[in-house]
């Protein structure tokens, strides 16, 4: 079990375009995924992207199959490994939702995002993933994939009157 240090906003490694994975089902890829799982679980993350632990590859994981204590109001998302993803917006209608990020600890902000998307990519074995999702699931996958293009959620905020500290905005939520 290796809990890695999560890079924080301001670190330029979070601003890079990440590279596609070229070989699946390798020991290196499985080790990366285990580090991502351990790091995400230790921080109660809804998801995590490889660039957040300094690995510049198009690898994200999200979901636990359980309600997340940092986002208790949302439905569970199945545990997912998503590699070399593409996202296609199916409904451009934007929904607003509060987001946080392990790289922006202690803060939340309202981010508008398309409500319904299709995501495609591969799992760690190289098997195709192709899903149509909406709601919190759509938000999480867009947030995690943004990390692969060097975008953090504060860059998506339009109304900074709804951006602040969790302890003030949501005193009932205990952030890690
Ligand atoms: Ni994030």
Short mmCIF file of N, CA and C and ligand atoms in Angstrom, two decimals:
data_model
loop_
_atom_site.label_atom_id
_atom_site.label_comp_id
_atom_site.label_asym_id
_atom_site.label_seq_id
_atom_site.Cartn_x
_atom_site.Cartn_y
_atom_site.Cartn_z
N UNK A 1 0.86 -1.20 0.00
CA UNK A 1 0.00 0.00 0.00
C UNK A 1 0.89 1.24 0.00
N UNK A 2 0.71 2.06 -1.00
CA UNK A 2 1.52 3.28 -1.08
C UNK A 2 0.62 4.49 -1.28
N UNK A 3 0.53 5.26 -0.22
CA UNK A 3 -0.21 6.51 -0.33
C UNK A 3 0.76 7.57 -0.83
N UNK A 4 0.49 8.09 -1.99
CA UNK A 4 1.39 9.08 -2.59
C UNK A 4 1.01 10.50 -2.15
N UNK A 5 1.96 11.39 -2.25
CA UNK A 5 1.68 12.80 -1.99
C UNK A 5 0.84 13.36 -3.13
N UNK A 6 -0.21 14.07 -2.76
CA UNK A 6 -1.08 14.68 -3.78
C UNK A 6 -0.57 16.10 -4.06
N UNK A 7 -0.31 16.37 -5.32
CA UNK A 7 0.16 17.71 -5.70
C UNK A 7 -0.98 18.70 -5.49
N UNK A 8 -0.61 19.90 -5.07
CA UNK A 8 -1.61 20.94 -4.82
C UNK A 8 -1.57 22.00 -5.90
N UNK A 9 -2.72 22.66 -6.07
CA UNK A 9 -2.86 23.74 -7.04
C UNK A 9 -1.72 24.75 -6.87
N UNK A 10 -1.12 25.11 -7.98
CA UNK A 10 0.05 25.96 -7.96
C UNK A 10 1.26 25.19 -8.48
N UNK A 11 1.18 23.86 -8.36
CA UNK A 11 2.25 23.01 -8.90
C UNK A 11 2.06 22.90 -10.41
N UNK A 12 3.07 23.27 -11.16
CA UNK A 12 2.88 23.33 -12.62
C UNK A 12 2.69 21.95 -13.25
N UNK A 13 3.01 20.89 -12.51
CA UNK A 13 2.76 19.55 -13.05
C UNK A 13 1.28 19.25 -13.19
N UNK A 14 0.44 20.06 -12.50
CA UNK A 14 -1.01 19.89 -12.64
C UNK A 14 -1.56 20.59 -13.88
N UNK A 15 -0.70 21.30 -14.59
CA UNK A 15 -1.15 22.12 -15.72
C UNK A 15 -0.75 21.53 -17.06
N UNK A 16 -0.18 20.33 -17.03
CA UNK A 16 0.32 19.73 -18.28
C UNK A 16 -0.78 18.93 -18.97
N UNK A 17 -0.62 18.77 -20.30
CA UNK A 17 -1.41 17.78 -21.03
C UNK A 17 -0.75 16.43 -20.77
N UNK A 18 -1.52 15.45 -20.39
CA UNK A 18 -0.90 14.16 -20.09
C UNK A 18 -0.86 13.27 -21.34
N UNK A 19 -0.01 12.25 -21.24
CA UNK A 19 0.28 11.40 -22.41
C UNK A 19 -0.60 10.15 -22.38
N UNK A 20 -0.98 9.65 -23.55
CA UNK A 20 -1.75 8.40 -23.58
C UNK A 20 -0.93 7.21 -23.11
N UNK A 21 -1.61 6.26 -22.51
CA UNK A 21 -1.00 4.97 -22.15
C UNK A 21 -0.88 4.15 -23.43
N UNK A 22 0.28 3.51 -23.63
CA UNK A 22 0.47 2.73 -24.85
C UNK A 22 0.47 1.23 -24.60
N UNK A 23 0.70 0.81 -23.34
CA UNK A 23 0.71 -0.62 -23.05
C UNK A 23 -0.18 -0.89 -21.84
N UNK A 24 -1.08 -1.85 -22.01
CA UNK A 24 -2.03 -2.19 -20.96
C UNK A 24 -1.58 -3.47 -20.24
N UNK A 25 -2.18 -3.64 -19.05
CA UNK A 25 -1.97 -4.87 -18.29
C UNK A 25 -0.50 -5.12 -17.97
N UNK A 26 0.24 -4.05 -17.73
CA UNK A 26 1.66 -4.19 -17.37
C UNK A 26 1.80 -4.03 -15.85
N UNK A 27 2.87 -4.54 -15.27
CA UNK A 27 3.10 -4.35 -13.83
C UNK A 27 3.15 -2.87 -13.46
N UNK A 28 3.74 -2.04 -14.33
CA UNK A 28 3.85 -0.61 -14.03
C UNK A 28 2.46 0.03 -13.95
N UNK A 29 1.58 -0.34 -14.89
CA UNK A 29 0.23 0.23 -14.89
C UNK A 29 -0.55 -0.25 -13.66
N UNK A 30 -0.43 -1.52 -13.32
CA UNK A 30 -1.14 -2.03 -12.13
C UNK A 30 -0.61 -1.36 -10.86
N UNK A 31 0.68 -1.11 -10.81
CA UNK A 31 1.25 -0.44 -9.62
C UNK A 31 0.74 1.01 -9.53
N UNK A 32 0.67 1.68 -10.67
CA UNK A 32 0.14 3.05 -10.69
C UNK A 32 -1.30 3.05 -10.18
N UNK A 33 -2.10 2.09 -10.65
CA UNK A 33 -3.51 2.05 -10.25
C UNK A 33 -3.65 1.76 -8.76
N UNK A 34 -2.80 0.90 -8.24
CA UNK A 34 -2.87 0.62 -6.80
C UNK A 34 -2.50 1.87 -6.00
N UNK A 35 -1.49 2.59 -6.44
CA UNK A 35 -1.14 3.85 -5.76
C UNK A 35 -2.31 4.84 -5.82
N UNK A 36 -2.95 4.92 -6.97
CA UNK A 36 -4.08 5.85 -7.11
C UNK A 36 -5.22 5.45 -6.17
N UNK A 37 -5.51 4.14 -6.12
CA UNK A 37 -6.59 3.66 -5.22
C UNK A 37 -6.25 3.96 -3.77
N UNK A 38 -5.03 3.64 -3.37
CA UNK A 38 -4.63 3.85 -1.97
C UNK A 38 -4.69 5.33 -1.61
N UNK A 39 -4.22 6.16 -2.53
CA UNK A 39 -4.17 7.60 -2.26
C UNK A 39 -5.58 8.18 -2.21
N UNK A 40 -6.43 7.75 -3.14
CA UNK A 40 -7.81 8.24 -3.17
C UNK A 40 -8.57 7.81 -1.92
N UNK A 41 -8.40 6.54 -1.54
CA UNK A 41 -9.12 6.04 -0.35
C UNK A 41 -8.69 6.75 0.91
N UNK A 42 -7.38 6.97 1.03
CA UNK A 42 -6.87 7.62 2.24
C UNK A 42 -7.41 9.03 2.38
N UNK A 43 -7.72 9.66 1.24
CA UNK A 43 -8.20 11.04 1.26
C UNK A 43 -9.71 11.12 1.07
N UNK A 44 -10.41 9.97 1.03
CA UNK A 44 -11.85 9.93 0.77
C UNK A 44 -12.22 10.67 -0.52
N UNK A 45 -11.39 10.56 -1.53
CA UNK A 45 -11.68 11.23 -2.79
C UNK A 45 -12.80 10.56 -3.55
N UNK A 46 -13.53 11.36 -4.34
CA UNK A 46 -14.52 10.80 -5.26
C UNK A 46 -13.84 10.25 -6.50
N UNK A 47 -12.62 10.75 -6.74
CA UNK A 47 -11.84 10.31 -7.88
C UNK A 47 -10.45 10.89 -7.77
N UNK A 48 -9.56 10.39 -8.63
CA UNK A 48 -8.20 10.95 -8.66
C UNK A 48 -7.63 10.67 -10.04
N UNK A 49 -6.75 11.55 -10.47
CA UNK A 49 -6.12 11.43 -11.78
C UNK A 49 -4.61 11.30 -11.59
N UNK A 50 -3.98 10.54 -12.48
CA UNK A 50 -2.54 10.28 -12.34
C UNK A 50 -1.71 11.56 -12.20
N UNK A 51 -2.03 12.64 -12.95
CA UNK A 51 -1.22 13.85 -12.78
C UNK A 51 -1.22 14.39 -11.34
N UNK A 52 -2.25 14.07 -10.58
CA UNK A 52 -2.30 14.56 -9.19
C UNK A 52 -1.24 13.91 -8.31
N UNK A 53 -0.71 12.75 -8.73
CA UNK A 53 0.42 12.20 -7.99
C UNK A 53 1.71 12.30 -8.83
N UNK A 54 1.69 13.21 -9.79
CA UNK A 54 2.91 13.54 -10.52
C UNK A 54 3.22 12.61 -11.69
N UNK A 55 2.23 11.79 -12.08
CA UNK A 55 2.43 10.86 -13.19
C UNK A 55 1.67 11.38 -14.40
N UNK A 56 2.42 11.70 -15.45
CA UNK A 56 1.83 12.43 -16.58
C UNK A 56 1.21 11.50 -17.62
N UNK A 57 0.27 10.67 -17.16
CA UNK A 57 -0.41 9.71 -18.05
C UNK A 57 -1.91 9.89 -17.96
N UNK A 58 -2.59 9.50 -19.05
CA UNK A 58 -4.05 9.65 -19.13
C UNK A 58 -4.73 8.49 -18.40
N UNK A 59 -4.65 8.56 -17.08
CA UNK A 59 -5.24 7.53 -16.23
C UNK A 59 -6.03 8.23 -15.12
N UNK A 60 -7.31 7.88 -15.00
CA UNK A 60 -8.10 8.38 -13.87
C UNK A 60 -8.84 7.20 -13.25
N UNK A 61 -9.14 7.33 -11.96
CA UNK A 61 -10.06 6.39 -11.33
C UNK A 61 -11.09 7.22 -10.59
N UNK A 62 -12.29 6.67 -10.45
CA UNK A 62 -13.32 7.36 -9.67
C UNK A 62 -14.36 6.34 -9.24
N UNK A 63 -15.16 6.74 -8.25
CA UNK A 63 -16.22 5.88 -7.76
C UNK A 63 -15.69 4.86 -6.78
N UNK A 64 -16.59 4.47 -5.85
CA UNK A 64 -16.24 3.45 -4.87
C UNK A 64 -17.37 2.44 -4.74
N UNK A 65 -18.50 2.74 -5.37
CA UNK A 65 -19.68 1.90 -5.18
C UNK A 65 -20.43 2.22 -3.89
N UNK A 66 -19.89 3.18 -3.12
CA UNK A 66 -20.54 3.57 -1.87
C UNK A 66 -20.74 5.08 -1.86
N UNK A 67 -21.62 5.53 -0.99
CA UNK A 67 -21.78 6.98 -0.83
C UNK A 67 -20.47 7.53 -0.28
N UNK A 68 -19.99 8.62 -0.90
CA UNK A 68 -18.72 9.21 -0.48
C UNK A 68 -18.96 10.17 0.68
N UNK A 69 -18.20 10.02 1.79
CA UNK A 69 -18.43 10.90 2.95
C UNK A 69 -18.14 12.38 2.66
N UNK A 70 -17.33 12.66 1.63
CA UNK A 70 -17.10 14.07 1.28
C UNK A 70 -18.23 14.61 0.40
N UNK A 71 -19.04 13.71 -0.17
CA UNK A 71 -20.18 14.11 -1.02
C UNK A 71 -21.41 13.29 -0.65
N UNK A 72 -21.85 13.40 0.62
CA UNK A 72 -22.89 12.48 1.10
C UNK A 72 -24.23 12.65 0.40
N UNK A 73 -24.41 13.77 -0.31
CA UNK A 73 -25.72 14.03 -0.92
C UNK A 73 -25.90 13.32 -2.26
N UNK A 74 -24.84 12.67 -2.77
CA UNK A 74 -24.91 12.11 -4.12
C UNK A 74 -24.92 10.60 -4.12
N UNK A 75 -25.50 10.07 -5.22
CA UNK A 75 -25.60 8.61 -5.38
C UNK A 75 -24.21 8.01 -5.61
N UNK A 76 -24.03 6.72 -5.21
CA UNK A 76 -22.74 6.08 -5.44
C UNK A 76 -22.43 5.91 -6.93
N UNK A 77 -21.15 5.93 -7.25
CA UNK A 77 -20.67 5.70 -8.62
C UNK A 77 -19.87 4.40 -8.60
N UNK A 78 -20.07 3.53 -9.60
CA UNK A 78 -19.31 2.27 -9.59
C UNK A 78 -17.81 2.54 -9.69
N UNK A 79 -17.00 1.70 -9.02
CA UNK A 79 -15.54 1.90 -9.11
C UNK A 79 -15.10 1.73 -10.56
N UNK A 80 -14.41 2.74 -11.07
CA UNK A 80 -14.08 2.78 -12.49
C UNK A 80 -12.62 3.15 -12.69
N UNK A 81 -11.95 2.41 -13.57
CA UNK A 81 -10.62 2.78 -14.08
C UNK A 81 -10.85 3.25 -15.50
N UNK A 82 -10.37 4.44 -15.82
CA UNK A 82 -10.59 4.99 -17.17
C UNK A 82 -9.26 5.52 -17.71
N UNK A 83 -8.85 4.93 -18.83
CA UNK A 83 -7.54 5.23 -19.43
C UNK A 83 -7.76 5.75 -20.85
N UNK A 84 -6.97 6.74 -21.22
CA UNK A 84 -7.05 7.36 -22.56
C UNK A 84 -8.48 7.77 -22.90
N UNK A 85 -9.13 8.52 -22.03
CA UNK A 85 -10.55 8.79 -22.23
C UNK A 85 -10.83 9.86 -23.28
N UNK A 86 -12.03 9.74 -23.84
CA UNK A 86 -12.62 10.85 -24.60
C UNK A 86 -14.02 11.07 -24.02
N UNK A 87 -14.41 12.33 -24.01
CA UNK A 87 -15.74 12.68 -23.52
C UNK A 87 -16.49 13.39 -24.64
N UNK A 88 -17.71 12.94 -24.88
CA UNK A 88 -18.58 13.59 -25.86
C UNK A 88 -19.79 14.13 -25.12
N UNK A 89 -20.04 15.42 -25.28
CA UNK A 89 -21.20 16.03 -24.62
C UNK A 89 -22.45 15.62 -25.38
N UNK A 90 -23.43 15.06 -24.68
CA UNK A 90 -24.69 14.64 -25.31
C UNK A 90 -25.80 15.64 -25.05
N UNK A 91 -25.67 16.40 -23.99
CA UNK A 91 -26.66 17.44 -23.71
C UNK A 91 -25.89 18.63 -23.15
N UNK A 92 -25.88 19.70 -23.93
CA UNK A 92 -25.08 20.86 -23.53
C UNK A 92 -25.73 21.68 -22.42
N UNK A 93 -26.96 21.33 -22.07
CA UNK A 93 -27.60 22.02 -20.95
C UNK A 93 -26.69 21.92 -19.74
N UNK A 94 -26.38 23.07 -19.15
CA UNK A 94 -25.45 23.03 -18.02
C UNK A 94 -26.19 22.86 -16.71
N UNK A 95 -25.57 22.09 -15.85
CA UNK A 95 -26.04 21.96 -14.48
C UNK A 95 -24.96 22.53 -13.58
N UNK A 96 -25.40 23.18 -12.51
CA UNK A 96 -24.42 23.68 -11.55
C UNK A 96 -24.30 22.68 -10.41
N UNK A 97 -23.09 22.50 -9.91
CA UNK A 97 -22.90 21.61 -8.77
C UNK A 97 -21.63 22.00 -8.03
N UNK A 98 -21.66 21.73 -6.72
CA UNK A 98 -20.47 22.02 -5.90
C UNK A 98 -19.40 20.98 -6.17
N UNK A 99 -18.17 21.45 -6.37
CA UNK A 99 -17.05 20.54 -6.57
C UNK A 99 -15.93 20.87 -5.60
N UNK A 100 -15.18 19.83 -5.29
CA UNK A 100 -13.94 19.99 -4.56
C UNK A 100 -12.90 19.17 -5.27
N UNK A 101 -11.68 19.20 -4.78
CA UNK A 101 -10.60 18.49 -5.45
C UNK A 101 -9.51 18.22 -4.43
N UNK A 102 -8.93 17.03 -4.48
CA UNK A 102 -7.87 16.69 -3.54
C UNK A 102 -6.65 17.60 -3.73
N UNK A 103 -6.55 18.23 -4.90
CA UNK A 103 -5.43 19.16 -5.15
C UNK A 103 -5.76 20.59 -4.72
N UNK A 104 -7.02 20.79 -4.28
CA UNK A 104 -7.45 22.12 -3.80
C UNK A 104 -8.09 21.90 -2.42
N UNK A 105 -7.30 21.44 -1.45
CA UNK A 105 -7.89 20.97 -0.21
C UNK A 105 -8.61 22.06 0.56
N UNK A 106 -9.74 21.65 1.16
CA UNK A 106 -10.47 22.57 2.04
C UNK A 106 -11.41 23.51 1.33
N UNK A 107 -11.50 23.40 0.00
CA UNK A 107 -12.32 24.37 -0.72
C UNK A 107 -13.38 23.69 -1.58
N UNK A 108 -14.46 24.44 -1.83
CA UNK A 108 -15.52 24.01 -2.74
C UNK A 108 -15.94 25.19 -3.58
N UNK A 109 -16.40 24.87 -4.79
CA UNK A 109 -16.93 25.93 -5.65
C UNK A 109 -18.00 25.36 -6.56
N UNK A 110 -18.88 26.24 -7.02
CA UNK A 110 -19.94 25.83 -7.94
C UNK A 110 -19.40 25.89 -9.36
N UNK A 111 -19.49 24.75 -10.05
CA UNK A 111 -18.97 24.63 -11.41
C UNK A 111 -20.12 24.24 -12.33
N UNK A 112 -20.34 25.02 -13.40
CA UNK A 112 -21.32 24.61 -14.40
C UNK A 112 -20.70 23.58 -15.35
N UNK A 113 -21.43 22.51 -15.62
CA UNK A 113 -20.93 21.49 -16.55
C UNK A 113 -22.11 20.94 -17.36
N UNK A 114 -21.83 20.47 -18.59
CA UNK A 114 -22.88 19.79 -19.36
C UNK A 114 -23.46 18.63 -18.55
N UNK A 115 -24.79 18.47 -18.64
CA UNK A 115 -25.44 17.53 -17.71
C UNK A 115 -25.32 16.07 -18.13
N UNK A 116 -25.11 15.84 -19.44
CA UNK A 116 -25.10 14.45 -19.91
C UNK A 116 -23.96 14.25 -20.89
N UNK A 117 -23.15 13.22 -20.64
CA UNK A 117 -21.99 12.97 -21.51
C UNK A 117 -21.86 11.46 -21.78
N UNK A 118 -21.16 11.17 -22.86
CA UNK A 118 -20.71 9.81 -23.14
C UNK A 118 -19.21 9.78 -22.89
N UNK A 119 -18.73 8.79 -22.15
CA UNK A 119 -17.28 8.65 -22.03
C UNK A 119 -16.82 7.30 -22.54
N UNK A 120 -15.68 7.36 -23.22
CA UNK A 120 -15.10 6.17 -23.82
C UNK A 120 -13.63 6.10 -23.45
N UNK A 121 -13.12 4.91 -23.38
CA UNK A 121 -11.72 4.73 -23.05
C UNK A 121 -11.48 3.25 -22.79
N UNK A 122 -10.51 2.97 -21.94
CA UNK A 122 -10.10 1.59 -21.70
C UNK A 122 -9.89 1.37 -20.21
N UNK A 123 -10.06 0.12 -19.79
CA UNK A 123 -9.68 -0.23 -18.42
C UNK A 123 -8.23 -0.70 -18.41
N UNK A 124 -7.77 -1.18 -17.25
CA UNK A 124 -6.34 -1.51 -17.12
C UNK A 124 -5.91 -2.70 -17.99
N UNK A 125 -6.91 -3.51 -18.39
CA UNK A 125 -6.61 -4.66 -19.25
C UNK A 125 -6.67 -4.29 -20.74
N UNK A 126 -7.10 -3.06 -21.01
CA UNK A 126 -7.25 -2.66 -22.41
C UNK A 126 -8.65 -2.92 -22.96
N UNK A 127 -9.58 -3.31 -22.06
CA UNK A 127 -10.97 -3.53 -22.49
C UNK A 127 -11.67 -2.18 -22.65
N UNK A 128 -12.50 -2.12 -23.67
CA UNK A 128 -13.21 -0.87 -23.97
C UNK A 128 -14.23 -0.52 -22.89
N UNK A 129 -14.28 0.76 -22.57
CA UNK A 129 -15.33 1.30 -21.70
C UNK A 129 -16.11 2.32 -22.52
N UNK A 130 -17.42 2.24 -22.45
CA UNK A 130 -18.27 3.15 -23.23
C UNK A 130 -19.56 3.33 -22.44
N UNK A 131 -19.72 4.51 -21.82
CA UNK A 131 -20.87 4.73 -20.96
C UNK A 131 -21.52 6.07 -21.25
N UNK A 132 -22.82 6.12 -21.07
CA UNK A 132 -23.58 7.37 -21.12
C UNK A 132 -24.05 7.65 -19.70
N UNK A 133 -23.71 8.84 -19.20
CA UNK A 133 -24.01 9.14 -17.79
C UNK A 133 -24.52 10.57 -17.65
N UNK A 134 -25.20 10.81 -16.54
CA UNK A 134 -25.64 12.17 -16.22
C UNK A 134 -25.49 12.40 -14.72
N UNK A 135 -25.85 13.59 -14.30
CA UNK A 135 -25.83 13.90 -12.87
C UNK A 135 -24.42 13.89 -12.30
N UNK A 136 -24.31 13.41 -11.06
CA UNK A 136 -23.02 13.46 -10.35
C UNK A 136 -21.95 12.63 -11.08
N UNK A 137 -22.35 11.49 -11.63
CA UNK A 137 -21.41 10.65 -12.37
C UNK A 137 -20.81 11.44 -13.55
N UNK A 138 -21.65 12.16 -14.28
CA UNK A 138 -21.17 12.97 -15.41
C UNK A 138 -20.23 14.07 -14.92
N UNK A 139 -20.56 14.64 -13.78
CA UNK A 139 -19.72 15.71 -13.22
C UNK A 139 -18.35 15.16 -12.81
N UNK A 140 -18.35 14.02 -12.14
CA UNK A 140 -17.08 13.46 -11.65
C UNK A 140 -16.18 13.08 -12.82
N UNK A 141 -16.72 12.46 -13.84
CA UNK A 141 -15.85 12.04 -14.96
C UNK A 141 -15.30 13.27 -15.68
N UNK A 142 -16.11 14.31 -15.81
CA UNK A 142 -15.59 15.53 -16.45
C UNK A 142 -14.50 16.18 -15.61
N UNK A 143 -14.72 16.20 -14.29
CA UNK A 143 -13.72 16.79 -13.39
C UNK A 143 -12.40 16.02 -13.47
N UNK A 144 -12.49 14.67 -13.40
CA UNK A 144 -11.25 13.87 -13.40
C UNK A 144 -10.53 13.99 -14.74
N UNK A 145 -11.27 13.93 -15.84
CA UNK A 145 -10.62 14.02 -17.15
C UNK A 145 -10.03 15.41 -17.37
N UNK A 146 -10.64 16.44 -16.78
CA UNK A 146 -10.04 17.78 -16.85
C UNK A 146 -8.59 17.77 -16.35
N UNK A 147 -8.31 16.95 -15.32
CA UNK A 147 -6.94 16.88 -14.82
C UNK A 147 -5.96 16.44 -15.91
N UNK A 148 -6.45 15.65 -16.86
CA UNK A 148 -5.58 15.16 -17.93
C UNK A 148 -5.28 16.23 -18.96
N UNK A 149 -6.11 17.27 -18.96
CA UNK A 149 -5.87 18.38 -19.90
C UNK A 149 -5.32 19.61 -19.15
N UNK A 150 -4.89 19.40 -17.93
CA UNK A 150 -4.27 20.50 -17.17
C UNK A 150 -5.26 21.51 -16.61
N UNK A 151 -6.51 21.07 -16.42
CA UNK A 151 -7.53 21.99 -15.89
C UNK A 151 -7.95 21.58 -14.48
N UNK A 152 -8.01 22.56 -13.59
CA UNK A 152 -8.50 22.34 -12.23
C UNK A 152 -9.85 23.05 -12.10
N UNK A 153 -10.70 22.53 -11.19
CA UNK A 153 -12.07 23.04 -11.16
C UNK A 153 -12.19 24.55 -10.96
N UNK A 154 -11.27 25.21 -10.20
CA UNK A 154 -11.43 26.67 -10.08
C UNK A 154 -11.35 27.40 -11.43
N UNK A 155 -10.67 26.77 -12.41
CA UNK A 155 -10.59 27.39 -13.74
C UNK A 155 -11.94 27.35 -14.46
N UNK A 156 -12.86 26.55 -13.98
CA UNK A 156 -14.21 26.41 -14.59
C UNK A 156 -15.26 27.23 -13.86
N UNK A 157 -14.88 27.83 -12.73
CA UNK A 157 -15.85 28.61 -11.96
C UNK A 157 -16.15 29.92 -12.69
N UNK A 158 -17.43 30.28 -12.73
CA UNK A 158 -17.78 31.58 -13.33
C UNK A 158 -18.21 32.58 -12.26
N UNK A 159 -18.82 32.06 -11.18
CA UNK A 159 -19.33 32.94 -10.13
C UNK A 159 -18.53 32.71 -8.86
N UNK A 160 -17.55 33.59 -8.64
CA UNK A 160 -16.65 33.39 -7.49
C UNK A 160 -17.29 33.76 -6.15
N UNK A 161 -18.55 34.21 -6.19
CA UNK A 161 -19.23 34.39 -4.90
C UNK A 161 -19.64 33.04 -4.32
N UNK A 162 -19.57 32.00 -5.15
CA UNK A 162 -19.85 30.65 -4.65
C UNK A 162 -18.58 29.78 -4.77
N UNK A 163 -17.54 30.25 -4.12
CA UNK A 163 -16.27 29.54 -4.02
C UNK A 163 -15.69 29.87 -2.66
N UNK A 164 -15.38 28.87 -1.88
CA UNK A 164 -14.89 29.19 -0.54
C UNK A 164 -14.46 27.97 0.22
N UNK A 165 -14.32 28.15 1.51
CA UNK A 165 -13.81 27.10 2.39
C UNK A 165 -14.93 26.18 2.86
N UNK A 166 -14.65 24.88 2.81
CA UNK A 166 -15.65 23.89 3.21
C UNK A 166 -16.11 24.14 4.64
N UNK A 167 -15.16 24.48 5.52
CA UNK A 167 -15.53 24.63 6.94
C UNK A 167 -16.54 25.76 7.14
N UNK A 168 -16.58 26.70 6.19
CA UNK A 168 -17.54 27.80 6.28
C UNK A 168 -18.82 27.45 5.52
N UNK A 169 -18.65 26.93 4.29
CA UNK A 169 -19.80 26.65 3.42
C UNK A 169 -20.60 25.45 3.91
N UNK A 170 -19.88 24.41 4.30
CA UNK A 170 -20.52 23.13 4.65
C UNK A 170 -19.91 22.61 5.95
N UNK A 171 -20.21 23.26 7.07
CA UNK A 171 -19.56 22.85 8.32
C UNK A 171 -19.86 21.40 8.71
N UNK A 172 -20.92 20.81 8.09
CA UNK A 172 -21.25 19.42 8.44
C UNK A 172 -20.35 18.40 7.75
N UNK A 173 -19.62 18.85 6.70
CA UNK A 173 -18.74 17.92 5.99
C UNK A 173 -17.34 18.02 6.55
N UNK A 174 -16.81 16.85 6.88
CA UNK A 174 -15.43 16.83 7.38
C UNK A 174 -14.51 16.52 6.21
N UNK A 175 -13.69 17.49 5.83
CA UNK A 175 -12.74 17.28 4.74
C UNK A 175 -11.48 16.67 5.29
N UNK A 176 -10.85 15.86 4.45
CA UNK A 176 -9.64 15.20 4.96
C UNK A 176 -8.47 16.15 4.95
NI1 LIG B 1 -9.67 16.99 -8.81
#
